Each structure stands twice: as structure tokens, then as C-alpha cells.
PDB file of C-alpha atoms in Angstrom:
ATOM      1  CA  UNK A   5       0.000   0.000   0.000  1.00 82.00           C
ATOM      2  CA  UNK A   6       1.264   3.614  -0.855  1.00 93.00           C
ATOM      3  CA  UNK A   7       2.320   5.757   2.278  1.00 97.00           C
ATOM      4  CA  UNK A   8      -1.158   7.461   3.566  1.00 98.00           C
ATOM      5  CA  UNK A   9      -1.618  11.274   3.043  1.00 98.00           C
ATOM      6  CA  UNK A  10      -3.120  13.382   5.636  1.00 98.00           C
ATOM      7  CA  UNK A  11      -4.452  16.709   5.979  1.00 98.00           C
ATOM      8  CA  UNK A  12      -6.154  18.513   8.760  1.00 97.00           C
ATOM      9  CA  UNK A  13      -9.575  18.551   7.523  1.00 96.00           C
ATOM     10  CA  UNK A  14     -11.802  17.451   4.870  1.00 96.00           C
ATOM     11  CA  UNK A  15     -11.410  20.824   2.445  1.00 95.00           C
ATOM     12  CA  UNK A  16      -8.562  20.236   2.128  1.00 96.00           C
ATOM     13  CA  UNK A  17      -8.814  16.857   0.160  1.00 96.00           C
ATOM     14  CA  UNK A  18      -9.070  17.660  -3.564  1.00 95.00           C
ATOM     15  CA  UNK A  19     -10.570  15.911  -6.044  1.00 91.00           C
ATOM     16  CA  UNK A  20      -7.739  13.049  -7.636  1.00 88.00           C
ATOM     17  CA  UNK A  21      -6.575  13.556 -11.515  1.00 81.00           C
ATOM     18  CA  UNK A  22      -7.532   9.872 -11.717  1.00 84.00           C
ATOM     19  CA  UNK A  23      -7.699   6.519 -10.998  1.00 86.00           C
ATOM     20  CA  UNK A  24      -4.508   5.905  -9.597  1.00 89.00           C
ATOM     21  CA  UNK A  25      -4.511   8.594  -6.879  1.00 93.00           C
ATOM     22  CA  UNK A  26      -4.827   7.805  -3.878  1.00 95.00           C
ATOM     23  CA  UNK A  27      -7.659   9.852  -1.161  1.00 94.00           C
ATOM     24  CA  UNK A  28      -5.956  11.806   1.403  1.00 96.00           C
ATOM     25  CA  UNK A  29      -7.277  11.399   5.044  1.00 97.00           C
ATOM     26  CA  UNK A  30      -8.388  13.827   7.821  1.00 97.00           C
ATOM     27  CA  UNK A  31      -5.909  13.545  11.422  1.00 97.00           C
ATOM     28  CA  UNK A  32      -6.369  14.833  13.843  1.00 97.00           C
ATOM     29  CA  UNK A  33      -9.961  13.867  14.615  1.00 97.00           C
ATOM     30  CA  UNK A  34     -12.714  15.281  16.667  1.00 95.00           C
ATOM     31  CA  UNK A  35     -11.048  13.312  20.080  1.00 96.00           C
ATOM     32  CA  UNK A  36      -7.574  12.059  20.921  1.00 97.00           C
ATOM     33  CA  UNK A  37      -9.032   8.361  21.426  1.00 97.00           C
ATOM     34  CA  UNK A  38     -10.538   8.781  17.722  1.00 98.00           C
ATOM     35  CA  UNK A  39      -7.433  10.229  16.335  1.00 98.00           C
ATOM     36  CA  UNK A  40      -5.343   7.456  17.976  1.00 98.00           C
ATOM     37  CA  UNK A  41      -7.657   4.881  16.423  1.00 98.00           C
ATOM     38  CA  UNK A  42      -7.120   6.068  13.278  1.00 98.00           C
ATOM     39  CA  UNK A  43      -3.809   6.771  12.846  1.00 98.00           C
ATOM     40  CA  UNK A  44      -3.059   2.796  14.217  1.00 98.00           C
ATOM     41  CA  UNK A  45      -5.247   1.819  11.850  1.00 97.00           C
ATOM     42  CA  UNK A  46      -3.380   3.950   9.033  1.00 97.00           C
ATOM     43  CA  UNK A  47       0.200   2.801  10.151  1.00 97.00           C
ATOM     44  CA  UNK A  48      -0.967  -0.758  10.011  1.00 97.00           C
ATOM     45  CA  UNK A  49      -2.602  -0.561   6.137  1.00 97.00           C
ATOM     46  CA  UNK A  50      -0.094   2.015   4.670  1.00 97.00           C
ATOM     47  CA  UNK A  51       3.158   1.535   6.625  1.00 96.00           C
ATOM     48  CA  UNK A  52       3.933   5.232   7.127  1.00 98.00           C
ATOM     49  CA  UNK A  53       1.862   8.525   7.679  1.00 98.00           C
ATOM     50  CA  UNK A  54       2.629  11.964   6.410  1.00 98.00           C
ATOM     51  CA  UNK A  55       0.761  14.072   8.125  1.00 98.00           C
ATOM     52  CA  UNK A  56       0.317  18.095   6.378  1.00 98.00           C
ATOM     53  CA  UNK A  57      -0.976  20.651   8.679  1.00 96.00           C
ATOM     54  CA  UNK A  58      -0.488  24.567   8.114  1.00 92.00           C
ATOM     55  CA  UNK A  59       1.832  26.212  10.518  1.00 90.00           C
ATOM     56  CA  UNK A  60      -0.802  28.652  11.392  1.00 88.00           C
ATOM     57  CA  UNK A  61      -2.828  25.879  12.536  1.00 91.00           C
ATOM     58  CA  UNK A  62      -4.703  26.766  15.454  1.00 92.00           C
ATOM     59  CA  UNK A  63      -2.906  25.261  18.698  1.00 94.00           C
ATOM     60  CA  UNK A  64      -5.235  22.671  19.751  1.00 95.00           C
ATOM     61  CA  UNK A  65      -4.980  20.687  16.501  1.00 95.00           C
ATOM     62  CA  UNK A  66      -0.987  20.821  16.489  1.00 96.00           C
ATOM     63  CA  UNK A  67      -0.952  19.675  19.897  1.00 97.00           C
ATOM     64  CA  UNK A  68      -3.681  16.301  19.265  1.00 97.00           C
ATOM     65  CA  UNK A  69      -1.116  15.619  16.380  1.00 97.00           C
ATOM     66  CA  UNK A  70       1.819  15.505  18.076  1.00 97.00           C
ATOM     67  CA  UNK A  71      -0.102  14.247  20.998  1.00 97.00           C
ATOM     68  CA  UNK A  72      -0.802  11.170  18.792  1.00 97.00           C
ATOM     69  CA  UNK A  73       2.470   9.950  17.793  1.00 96.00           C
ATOM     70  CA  UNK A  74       3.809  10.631  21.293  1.00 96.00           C
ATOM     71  CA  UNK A  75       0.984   8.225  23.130  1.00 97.00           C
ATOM     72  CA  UNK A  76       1.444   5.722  19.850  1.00 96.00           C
ATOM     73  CA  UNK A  77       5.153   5.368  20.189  1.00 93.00           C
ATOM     74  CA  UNK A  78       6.048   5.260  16.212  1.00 93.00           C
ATOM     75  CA  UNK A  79       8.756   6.545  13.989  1.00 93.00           C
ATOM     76  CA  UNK A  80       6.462   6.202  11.310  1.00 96.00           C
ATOM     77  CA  UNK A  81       4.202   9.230  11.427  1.00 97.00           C
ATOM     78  CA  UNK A  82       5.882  13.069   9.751  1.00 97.00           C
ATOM     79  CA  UNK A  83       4.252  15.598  10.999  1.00 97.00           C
ATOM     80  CA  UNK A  84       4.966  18.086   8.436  1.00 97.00           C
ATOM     81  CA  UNK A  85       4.199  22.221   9.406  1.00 96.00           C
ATOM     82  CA  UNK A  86       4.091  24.052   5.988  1.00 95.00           C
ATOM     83  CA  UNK A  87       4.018  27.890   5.682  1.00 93.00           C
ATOM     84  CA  UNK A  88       1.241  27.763   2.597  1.00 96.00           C
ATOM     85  CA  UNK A  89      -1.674  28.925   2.841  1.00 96.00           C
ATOM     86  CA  UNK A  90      -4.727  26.659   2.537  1.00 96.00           C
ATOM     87  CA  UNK A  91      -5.409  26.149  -1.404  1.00 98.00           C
ATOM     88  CA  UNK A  92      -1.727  25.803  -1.224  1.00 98.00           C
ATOM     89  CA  UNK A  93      -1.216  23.227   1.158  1.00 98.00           C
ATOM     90  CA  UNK A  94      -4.211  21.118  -0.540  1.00 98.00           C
ATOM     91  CA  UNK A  95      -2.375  20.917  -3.755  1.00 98.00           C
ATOM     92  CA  UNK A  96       0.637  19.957  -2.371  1.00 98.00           C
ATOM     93  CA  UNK A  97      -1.081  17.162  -0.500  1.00 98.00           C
ATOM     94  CA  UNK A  98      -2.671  16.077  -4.143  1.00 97.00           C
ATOM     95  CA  UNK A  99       0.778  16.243  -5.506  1.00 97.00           C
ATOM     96  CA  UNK A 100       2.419  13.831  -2.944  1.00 98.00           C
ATOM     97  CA  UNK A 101      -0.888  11.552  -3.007  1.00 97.00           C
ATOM     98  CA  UNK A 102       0.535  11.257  -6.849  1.00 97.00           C
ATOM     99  CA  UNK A 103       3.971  10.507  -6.162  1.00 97.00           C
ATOM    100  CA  UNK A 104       2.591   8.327  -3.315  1.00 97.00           C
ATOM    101  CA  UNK A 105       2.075   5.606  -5.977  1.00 95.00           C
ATOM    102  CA  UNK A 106       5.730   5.831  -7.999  1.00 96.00           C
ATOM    103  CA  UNK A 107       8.660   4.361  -6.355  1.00 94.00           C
ATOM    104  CA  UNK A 108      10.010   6.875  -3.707  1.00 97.00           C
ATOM    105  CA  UNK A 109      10.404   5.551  -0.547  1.00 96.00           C
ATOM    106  CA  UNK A 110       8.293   7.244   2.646  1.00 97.00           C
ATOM    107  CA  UNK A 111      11.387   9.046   3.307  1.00 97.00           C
ATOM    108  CA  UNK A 112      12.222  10.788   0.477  1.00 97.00           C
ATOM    109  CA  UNK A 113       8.477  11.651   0.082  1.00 98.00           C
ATOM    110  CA  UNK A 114       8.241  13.237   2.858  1.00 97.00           C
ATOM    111  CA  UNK A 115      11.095  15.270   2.709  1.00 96.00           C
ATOM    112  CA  UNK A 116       9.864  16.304  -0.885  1.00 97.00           C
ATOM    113  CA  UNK A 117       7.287  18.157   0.783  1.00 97.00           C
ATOM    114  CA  UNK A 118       9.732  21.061   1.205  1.00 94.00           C
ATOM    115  CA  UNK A 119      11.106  20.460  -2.617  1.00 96.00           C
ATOM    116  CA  UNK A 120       7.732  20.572  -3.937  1.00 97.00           C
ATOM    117  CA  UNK A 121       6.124  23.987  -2.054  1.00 97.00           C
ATOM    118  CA  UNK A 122       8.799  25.786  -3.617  1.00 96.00           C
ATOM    119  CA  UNK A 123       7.219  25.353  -6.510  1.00 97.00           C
ATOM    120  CA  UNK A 124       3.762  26.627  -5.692  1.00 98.00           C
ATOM    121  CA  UNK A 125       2.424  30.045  -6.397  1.00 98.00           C
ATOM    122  CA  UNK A 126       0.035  30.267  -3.940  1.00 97.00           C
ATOM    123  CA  UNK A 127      -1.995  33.746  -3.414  1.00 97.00           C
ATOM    124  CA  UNK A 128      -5.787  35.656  -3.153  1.00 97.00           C
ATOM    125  CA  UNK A 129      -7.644  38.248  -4.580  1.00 96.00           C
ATOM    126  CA  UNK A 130      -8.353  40.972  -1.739  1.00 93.00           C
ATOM    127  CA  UNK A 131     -10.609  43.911  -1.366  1.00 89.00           C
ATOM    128  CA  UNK A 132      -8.468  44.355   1.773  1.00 85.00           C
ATOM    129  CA  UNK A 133      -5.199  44.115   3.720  1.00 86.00           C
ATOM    130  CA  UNK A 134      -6.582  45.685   6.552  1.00 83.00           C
ATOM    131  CA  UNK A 135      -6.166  42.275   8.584  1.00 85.00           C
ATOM    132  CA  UNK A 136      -3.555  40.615   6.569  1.00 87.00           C
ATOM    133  CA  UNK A 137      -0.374  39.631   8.500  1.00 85.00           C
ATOM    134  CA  UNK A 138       0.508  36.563   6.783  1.00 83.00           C
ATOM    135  CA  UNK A 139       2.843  38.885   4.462  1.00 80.00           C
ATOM    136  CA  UNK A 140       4.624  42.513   4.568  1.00 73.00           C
ATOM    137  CA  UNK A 141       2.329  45.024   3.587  1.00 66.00           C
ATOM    138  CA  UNK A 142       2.778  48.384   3.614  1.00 59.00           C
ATOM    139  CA  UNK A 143       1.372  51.323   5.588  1.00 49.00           C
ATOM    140  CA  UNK A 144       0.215  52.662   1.749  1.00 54.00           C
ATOM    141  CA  UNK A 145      -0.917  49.839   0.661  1.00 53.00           C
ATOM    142  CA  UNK A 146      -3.164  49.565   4.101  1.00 49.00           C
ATOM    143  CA  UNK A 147      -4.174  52.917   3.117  1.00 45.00           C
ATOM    144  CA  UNK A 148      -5.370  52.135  -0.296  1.00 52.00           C
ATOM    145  CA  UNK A 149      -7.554  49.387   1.503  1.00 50.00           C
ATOM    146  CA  UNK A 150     -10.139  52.062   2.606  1.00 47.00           C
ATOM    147  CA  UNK A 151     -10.482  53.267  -1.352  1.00 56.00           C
ATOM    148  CA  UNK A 152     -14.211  52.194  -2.582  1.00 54.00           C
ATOM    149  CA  UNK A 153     -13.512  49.197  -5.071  1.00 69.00           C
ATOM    150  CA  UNK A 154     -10.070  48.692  -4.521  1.00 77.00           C
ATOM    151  CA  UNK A 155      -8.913  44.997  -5.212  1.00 89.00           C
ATOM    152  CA  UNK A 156      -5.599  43.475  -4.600  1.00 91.00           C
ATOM    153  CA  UNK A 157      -3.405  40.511  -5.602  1.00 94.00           C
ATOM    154  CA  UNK A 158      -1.200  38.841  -3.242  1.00 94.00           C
ATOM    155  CA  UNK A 159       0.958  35.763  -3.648  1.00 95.00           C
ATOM    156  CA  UNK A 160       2.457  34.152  -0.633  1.00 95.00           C
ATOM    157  CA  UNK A 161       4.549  31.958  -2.185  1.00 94.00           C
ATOM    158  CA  UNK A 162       7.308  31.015  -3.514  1.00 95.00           C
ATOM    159  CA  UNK A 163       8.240  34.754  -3.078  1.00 93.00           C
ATOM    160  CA  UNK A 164       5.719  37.227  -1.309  1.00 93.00           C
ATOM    161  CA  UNK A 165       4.052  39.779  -3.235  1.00 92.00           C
ATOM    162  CA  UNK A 166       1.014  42.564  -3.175  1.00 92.00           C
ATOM    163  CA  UNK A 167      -0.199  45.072  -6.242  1.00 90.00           C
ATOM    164  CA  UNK A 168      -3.144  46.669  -7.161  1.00 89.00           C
ATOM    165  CA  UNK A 169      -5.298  45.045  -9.700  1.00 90.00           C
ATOM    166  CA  UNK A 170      -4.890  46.996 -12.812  1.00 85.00           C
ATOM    167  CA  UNK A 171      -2.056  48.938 -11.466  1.00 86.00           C
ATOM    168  CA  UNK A 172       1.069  46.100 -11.262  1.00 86.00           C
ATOM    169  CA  UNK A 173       1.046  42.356 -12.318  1.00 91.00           C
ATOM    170  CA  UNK A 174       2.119  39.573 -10.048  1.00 93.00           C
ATOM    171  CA  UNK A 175       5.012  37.311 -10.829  1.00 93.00           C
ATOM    172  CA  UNK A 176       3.989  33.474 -12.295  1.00 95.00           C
ATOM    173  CA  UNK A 177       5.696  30.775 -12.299  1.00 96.00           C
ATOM    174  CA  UNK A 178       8.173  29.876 -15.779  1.00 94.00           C
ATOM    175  CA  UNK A 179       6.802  26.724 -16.104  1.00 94.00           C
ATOM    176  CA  UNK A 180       3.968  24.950 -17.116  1.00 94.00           C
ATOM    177  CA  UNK A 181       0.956  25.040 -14.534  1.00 97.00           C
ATOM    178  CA  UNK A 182      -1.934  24.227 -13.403  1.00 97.00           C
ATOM    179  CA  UNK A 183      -4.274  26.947 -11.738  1.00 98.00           C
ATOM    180  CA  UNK A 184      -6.603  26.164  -8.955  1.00 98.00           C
ATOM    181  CA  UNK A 185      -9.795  28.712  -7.932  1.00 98.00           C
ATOM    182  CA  UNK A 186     -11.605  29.101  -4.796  1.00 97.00           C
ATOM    183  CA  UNK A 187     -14.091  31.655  -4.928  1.00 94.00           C
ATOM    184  CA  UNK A 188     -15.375  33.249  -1.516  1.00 90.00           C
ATOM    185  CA  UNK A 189     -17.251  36.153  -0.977  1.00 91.00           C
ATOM    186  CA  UNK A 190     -15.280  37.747  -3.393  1.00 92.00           C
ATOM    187  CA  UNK A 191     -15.998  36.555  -7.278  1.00 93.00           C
ATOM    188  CA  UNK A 192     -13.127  35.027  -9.129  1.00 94.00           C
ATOM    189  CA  UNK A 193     -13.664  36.438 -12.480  1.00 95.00           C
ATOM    190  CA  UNK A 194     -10.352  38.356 -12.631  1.00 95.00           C
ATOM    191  CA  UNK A 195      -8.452  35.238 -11.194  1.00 97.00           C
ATOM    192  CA  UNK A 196      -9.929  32.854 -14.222  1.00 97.00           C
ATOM    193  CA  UNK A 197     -10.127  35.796 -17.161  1.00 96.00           C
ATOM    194  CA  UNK A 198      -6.499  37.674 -16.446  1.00 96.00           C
ATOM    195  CA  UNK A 199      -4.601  36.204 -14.077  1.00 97.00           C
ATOM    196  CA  UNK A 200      -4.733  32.348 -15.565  1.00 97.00           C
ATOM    197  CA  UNK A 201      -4.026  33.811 -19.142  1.00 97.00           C
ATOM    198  CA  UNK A 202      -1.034  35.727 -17.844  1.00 96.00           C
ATOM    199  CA  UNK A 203       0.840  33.058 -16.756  1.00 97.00           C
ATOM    200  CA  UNK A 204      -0.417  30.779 -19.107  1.00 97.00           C
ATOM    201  CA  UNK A 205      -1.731  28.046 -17.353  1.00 97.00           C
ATOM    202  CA  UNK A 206      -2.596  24.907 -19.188  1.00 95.00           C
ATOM    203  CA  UNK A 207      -5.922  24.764 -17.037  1.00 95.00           C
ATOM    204  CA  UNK A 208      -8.096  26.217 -14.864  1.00 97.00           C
ATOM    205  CA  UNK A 209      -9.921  24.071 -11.874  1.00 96.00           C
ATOM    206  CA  UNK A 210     -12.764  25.274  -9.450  1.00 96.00           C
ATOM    207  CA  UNK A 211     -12.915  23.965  -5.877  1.00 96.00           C
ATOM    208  CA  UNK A 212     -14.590  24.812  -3.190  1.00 96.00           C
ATOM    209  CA  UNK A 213     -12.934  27.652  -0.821  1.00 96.00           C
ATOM    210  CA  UNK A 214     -11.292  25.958   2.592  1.00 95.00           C
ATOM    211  CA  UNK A 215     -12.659  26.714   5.773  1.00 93.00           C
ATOM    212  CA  UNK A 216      -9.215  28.480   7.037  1.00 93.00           C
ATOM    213  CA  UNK A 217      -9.057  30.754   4.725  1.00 95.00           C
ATOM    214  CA  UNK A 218     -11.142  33.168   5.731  1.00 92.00           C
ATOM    215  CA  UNK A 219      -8.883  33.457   9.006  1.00 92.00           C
ATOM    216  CA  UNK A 220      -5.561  33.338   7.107  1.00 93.00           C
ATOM    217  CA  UNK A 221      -6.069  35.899   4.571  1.00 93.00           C
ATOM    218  CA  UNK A 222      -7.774  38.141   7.492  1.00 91.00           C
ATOM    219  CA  UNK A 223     -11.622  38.265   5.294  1.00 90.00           C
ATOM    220  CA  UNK A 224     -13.949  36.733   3.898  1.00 91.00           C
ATOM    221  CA  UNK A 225     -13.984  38.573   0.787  1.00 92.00           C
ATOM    222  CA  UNK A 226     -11.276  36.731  -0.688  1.00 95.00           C
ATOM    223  CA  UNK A 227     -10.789  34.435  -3.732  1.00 97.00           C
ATOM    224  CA  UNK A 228      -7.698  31.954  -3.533  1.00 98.00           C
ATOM    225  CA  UNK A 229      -5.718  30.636  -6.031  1.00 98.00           C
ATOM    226  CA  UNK A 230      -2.881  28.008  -6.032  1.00 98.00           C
ATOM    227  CA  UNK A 231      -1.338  27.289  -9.458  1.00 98.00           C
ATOM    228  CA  UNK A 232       1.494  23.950  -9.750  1.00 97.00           C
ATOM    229  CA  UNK A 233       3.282  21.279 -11.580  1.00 96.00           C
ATOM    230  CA  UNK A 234       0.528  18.747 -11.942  1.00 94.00           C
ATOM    231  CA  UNK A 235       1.880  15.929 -14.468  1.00 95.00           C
ATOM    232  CA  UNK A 236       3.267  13.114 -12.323  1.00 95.00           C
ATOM    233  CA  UNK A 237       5.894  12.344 -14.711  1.00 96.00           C
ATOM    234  CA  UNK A 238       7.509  15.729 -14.178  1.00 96.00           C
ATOM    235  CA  UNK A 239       6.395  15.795 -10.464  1.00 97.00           C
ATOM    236  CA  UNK A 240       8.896  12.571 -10.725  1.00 97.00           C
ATOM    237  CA  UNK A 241      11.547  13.920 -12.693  1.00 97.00           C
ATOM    238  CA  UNK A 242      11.604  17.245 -10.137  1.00 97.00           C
ATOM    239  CA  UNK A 243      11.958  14.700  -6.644  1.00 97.00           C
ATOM    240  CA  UNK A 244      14.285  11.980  -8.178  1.00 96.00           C
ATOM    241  CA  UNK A 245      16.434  14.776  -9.688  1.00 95.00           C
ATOM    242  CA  UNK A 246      17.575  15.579  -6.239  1.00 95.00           C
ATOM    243  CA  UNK A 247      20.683  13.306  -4.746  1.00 94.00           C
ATOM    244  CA  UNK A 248      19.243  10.980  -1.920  1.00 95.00           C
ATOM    245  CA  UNK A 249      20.612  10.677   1.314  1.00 94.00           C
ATOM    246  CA  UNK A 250      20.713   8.563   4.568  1.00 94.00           C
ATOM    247  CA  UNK A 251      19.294   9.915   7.818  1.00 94.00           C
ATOM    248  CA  UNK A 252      22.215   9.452  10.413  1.00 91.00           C
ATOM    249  CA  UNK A 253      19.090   9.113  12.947  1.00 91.00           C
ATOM    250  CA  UNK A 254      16.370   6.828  11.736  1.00 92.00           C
ATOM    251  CA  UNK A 255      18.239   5.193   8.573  1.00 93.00           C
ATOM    252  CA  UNK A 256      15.640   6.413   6.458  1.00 95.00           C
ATOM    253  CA  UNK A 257      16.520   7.759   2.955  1.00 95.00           C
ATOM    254  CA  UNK A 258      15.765  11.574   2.326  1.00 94.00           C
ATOM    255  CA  UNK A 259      16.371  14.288   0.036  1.00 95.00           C
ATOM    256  CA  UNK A 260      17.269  18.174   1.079  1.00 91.00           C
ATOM    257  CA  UNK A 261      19.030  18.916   4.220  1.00 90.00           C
ATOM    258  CA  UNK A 262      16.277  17.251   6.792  1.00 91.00           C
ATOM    259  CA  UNK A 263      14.585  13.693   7.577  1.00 94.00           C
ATOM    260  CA  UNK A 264      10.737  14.628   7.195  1.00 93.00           C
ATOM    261  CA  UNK A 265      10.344  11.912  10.256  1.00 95.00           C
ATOM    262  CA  UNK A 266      12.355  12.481  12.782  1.00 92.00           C
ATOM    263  CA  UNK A 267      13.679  15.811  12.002  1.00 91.00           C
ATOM    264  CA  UNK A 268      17.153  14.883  12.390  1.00 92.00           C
ATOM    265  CA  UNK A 269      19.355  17.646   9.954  1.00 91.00           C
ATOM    266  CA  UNK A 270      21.890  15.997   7.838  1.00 85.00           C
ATOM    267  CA  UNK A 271      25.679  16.514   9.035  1.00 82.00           C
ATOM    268  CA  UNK A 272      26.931  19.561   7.596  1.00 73.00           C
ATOM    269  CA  UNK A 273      29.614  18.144   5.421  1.00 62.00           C
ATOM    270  CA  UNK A 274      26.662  16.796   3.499  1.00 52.00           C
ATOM    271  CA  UNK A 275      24.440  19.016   3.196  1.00 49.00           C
ATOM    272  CA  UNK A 276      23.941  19.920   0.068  1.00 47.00           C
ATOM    273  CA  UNK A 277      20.563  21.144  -0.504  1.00 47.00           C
ATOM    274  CA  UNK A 278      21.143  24.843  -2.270  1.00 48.00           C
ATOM    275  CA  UNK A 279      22.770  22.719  -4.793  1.00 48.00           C
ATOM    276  CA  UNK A 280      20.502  20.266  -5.188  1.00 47.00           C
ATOM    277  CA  UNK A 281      17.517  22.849  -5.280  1.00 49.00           C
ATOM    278  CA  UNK A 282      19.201  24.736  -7.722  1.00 49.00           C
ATOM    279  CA  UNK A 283      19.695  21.767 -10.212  1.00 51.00           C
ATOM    280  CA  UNK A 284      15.998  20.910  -9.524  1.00 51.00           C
ATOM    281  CA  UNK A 285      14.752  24.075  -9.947  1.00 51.00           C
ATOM    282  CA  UNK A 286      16.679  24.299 -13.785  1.00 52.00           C
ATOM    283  CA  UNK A 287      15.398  21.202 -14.607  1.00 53.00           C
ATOM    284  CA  UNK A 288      12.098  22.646 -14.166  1.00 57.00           C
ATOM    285  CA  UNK A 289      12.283  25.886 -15.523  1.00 52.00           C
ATOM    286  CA  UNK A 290      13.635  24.526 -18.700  1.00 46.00           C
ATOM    287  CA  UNK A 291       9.878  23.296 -19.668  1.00 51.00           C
ATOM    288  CA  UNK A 292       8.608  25.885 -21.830  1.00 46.00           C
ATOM    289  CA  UNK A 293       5.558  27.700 -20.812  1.00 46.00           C
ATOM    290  CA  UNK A 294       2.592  25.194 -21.985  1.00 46.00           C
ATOM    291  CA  UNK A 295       4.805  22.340 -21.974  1.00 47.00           C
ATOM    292  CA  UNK A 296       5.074  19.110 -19.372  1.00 41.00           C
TER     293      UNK A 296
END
């Protein structure tokens, strides 16, 4: 069985490409006893769990997960804290529910949780930043918030950003991509009809908006947008690219500088995860625009 994916609740699961994708699951449940239940049960079926949560994750939940593989004992659970915000961190959970089926070990995908964010622009259509701390924004831009109609782009990530629609455009990724849409209270209209053309997306998928982001983006008026690699094959070519190593701590393989298990940093004398980002990342971004 392929290493279960879990998120922290059930927005968060998108729908799979196909056949061959495998669901995510929801930990931590309602109740510690239920959450420890499940996450036996998991461990037993799959092997290993990697477990997604946001890093602004309210308190409680954090606490149940790590609560869980504390009372259960097991080396076999990541618990994975990821600064995207929530459209974000569901497509990275769809992308490692794809590679869950290819032949990485649990290690090395879970430790290509890291690789793979990098790769996500991740962002929201505004009508304020009043209440938005997730990013800088400046004391003009804050001013601009009280101007009747004023809309604004923001990416989180890979590399923060905030313009005015119509004034400034926002960055997009050089490679081909896939663009995700959650609509709020805010329509998405200039996400799907300007922003998707811009960067040249390859396609354009409506989901429902997550619960959290309301909270995260500071309103409700908000539209959310997550564009990424979605082609398995070059989802595959992007993690394998990346030289493998052995966890001094748990034994288990990995790829970047840290065991997505146990934490455990490689030695420094082999550390060498600027330079194997870097020869990821060109691998990548020679796929023309359009192209997979």
C-alpha cells in the first residue's frame, strides 16, 4: 500500500486527476481516542503517515497531532508544518498523493514536501489588507484598503508579493501550470479571465474555498488561487532529480538537508541542498511555458 496522506480537515482533500490517486485522510480527529484509532489503523494498512498541517494551525490541533504519535510510540508518522496557505497546502497534499504511488520511498516523500512547495504560487484576490499579516504590507498599501472598489493581488509563495489590480502584475511561475480557484465572498472572475491567461496556465480548476481561509487571509472577501506542476511524470523527474541521502538518525533515505520523520538535519559536510535545489529548480524551468 502507498504511504497514507493526511491533511487537517476534509477541504482540504481535492478531487484526484484519476484513478490511480490515492484519497488523502483527515488527522487529527474530533477526540484524541478517535485520532489514535485512526492513525493505528493507518500505520498498520499504509506503513507510514505523512501528516500536512499549516503552521498557522490553530494550537489545539498541532498539539492532538503531536499528541498522537507521542501516546502511539512510532517513527512512522511526519508531521509536516508548511508555511502555505490553505489552497496551497491542498495541492501539495494532491501532488504527494501522486507521487505516493511511484517508487520513492516514505522518506524521500516526505522530505519532498519542502522540494515541492517551492514550486507553488500560492496567493488571493483581496478587497483588503486591513487584517492581513501573513505577508509585509505596507502602511500605503493599508491605506489604499479604505479606497471604494479597490482589489488586490497577493501571492504568498514562492516569493511574497502585493499590487493593485490593474495597477502592477504579479510574478507566475516559468513553467507549465496548473491553476486552482476558490471563490469566496469575493468573485473570481479576474483570477480565471487575467490572471490564468497571464501566466499561461494549461488549465483552470474550481474547488470549493477551505474553511481556514477566511482566518488566514484576514476576510472573507477573498478568492484563492494556487497554481502547480501537476503531471506526475515531471512531479517525478523534479523529486528523483535531487541526490538521496541517509538519515544518520532513523536510517531512512531523504532528500534536502532534513529527515521529514524524525527531524534529524543531515551533518553539515553533506548538506547539500542549495545545490541540489538549484539543479531541480533548472530542470524545471527549462519546460517551456505550456509544456510538461
Amino acid at each position: 500500500m502507498p504511504t497514507a496522506i493526511a491533511v487537517t480537515s476534509s477541504d482540504l482533500v481535492l478531487p484526484p486527476h484519476d484513478r490511480q490517486t490515492p484519497p488523502a485522510v483527515v488527522q487529527p480527529l474530533d477526540t484524541l481516542e478517535a485520532s489514535l484509532t485512526a492513525m493505528h489503523a493507518l500505520i498498520e494498512q499504509h506503513g507510514y503517515v505523512i501528516a500536512l498541517y499549516p503552521s498557522s494551525a490553530p494550537a489545539g490541533v498541532i498539539r492532538r497531532l503531536h499528541a498522537v504519535r507521542s501516546v502511539l510510540e512510532s517513527d512512522r508518522i511526519a508531521l509536516l508544518a508548511l508555511d502555505l496557505p490553505p489552497l496551497g497546502l491542498a495541492l501539495l497534499a494532491q501532488q504527494l498523493r501522486q507521487l505516493s504511488v511511484c517508487d520513492f520511498s516514505p522518506g524521500v516523500l516526505a522530505s519532498s514536501a519542502r522540494l515541492l512547495a517551492h514550486y507553488i504560487y500560492s496567493g488571493a484576490l483581496l478587497n483588503s489588507v486591513a487584517r492581513l499579516d501573513r505577508i509585509p504590507v505596507s502602511l500605503k498599501s493599508h491605506a489604499k484598503s479604505w479606497v471604494p472598489g479597490a482589489q488586490f493581488a497577493v501571492l504568498a509563495t514562492p516569493r511574497p508579493q502585493l499590487v493593485r489590480v490593474g495597477q502592477e502584475e504579479l510574478a507566475g511561475p516559468e513553467f507549465g501550470t496548473r491553476m486552482l480557484v476558490a471563490a469566496g465572498q469575493l468573485p473570481a472572475d479576474w483570477l480565471t479571465g487575467t490572471l490564468a491567461p497571464a501566466w499561461h496556465v494549461q488549465g483552470v480548476a474550481t474547488v470549493p474555498l477551505p474553511a481556514e481561509s477566511a482566518r488566514w487571509w484576514g476576510t472573507g472577501k477573498v478568492a484563492e488561487f494556487a497554481a502547480g506542476l501537476y503531471d506526475v511524470s515531471v512531479l517525478y523527474q523534479l523529486v528523483s532529480s535531487v541526490r538521496r541521502e541517509e538519515c544518520h538518525w532513523c536510517g531512512l533515505e531523504l532528500i534536502g538537508d532534513r529527515c521529514g520523520f524524525c527531524a534529524a538535519p543531515l551533518p553539515a559536510s553533506s548538506n547539500e541542498l542549495p545545490t541540489a535545489v538549484a539543479r531541480a529548480a533548472s530542470s524545471v524551468r527549462a519546460l517551456p511555458r505550456g509544456a510538461t
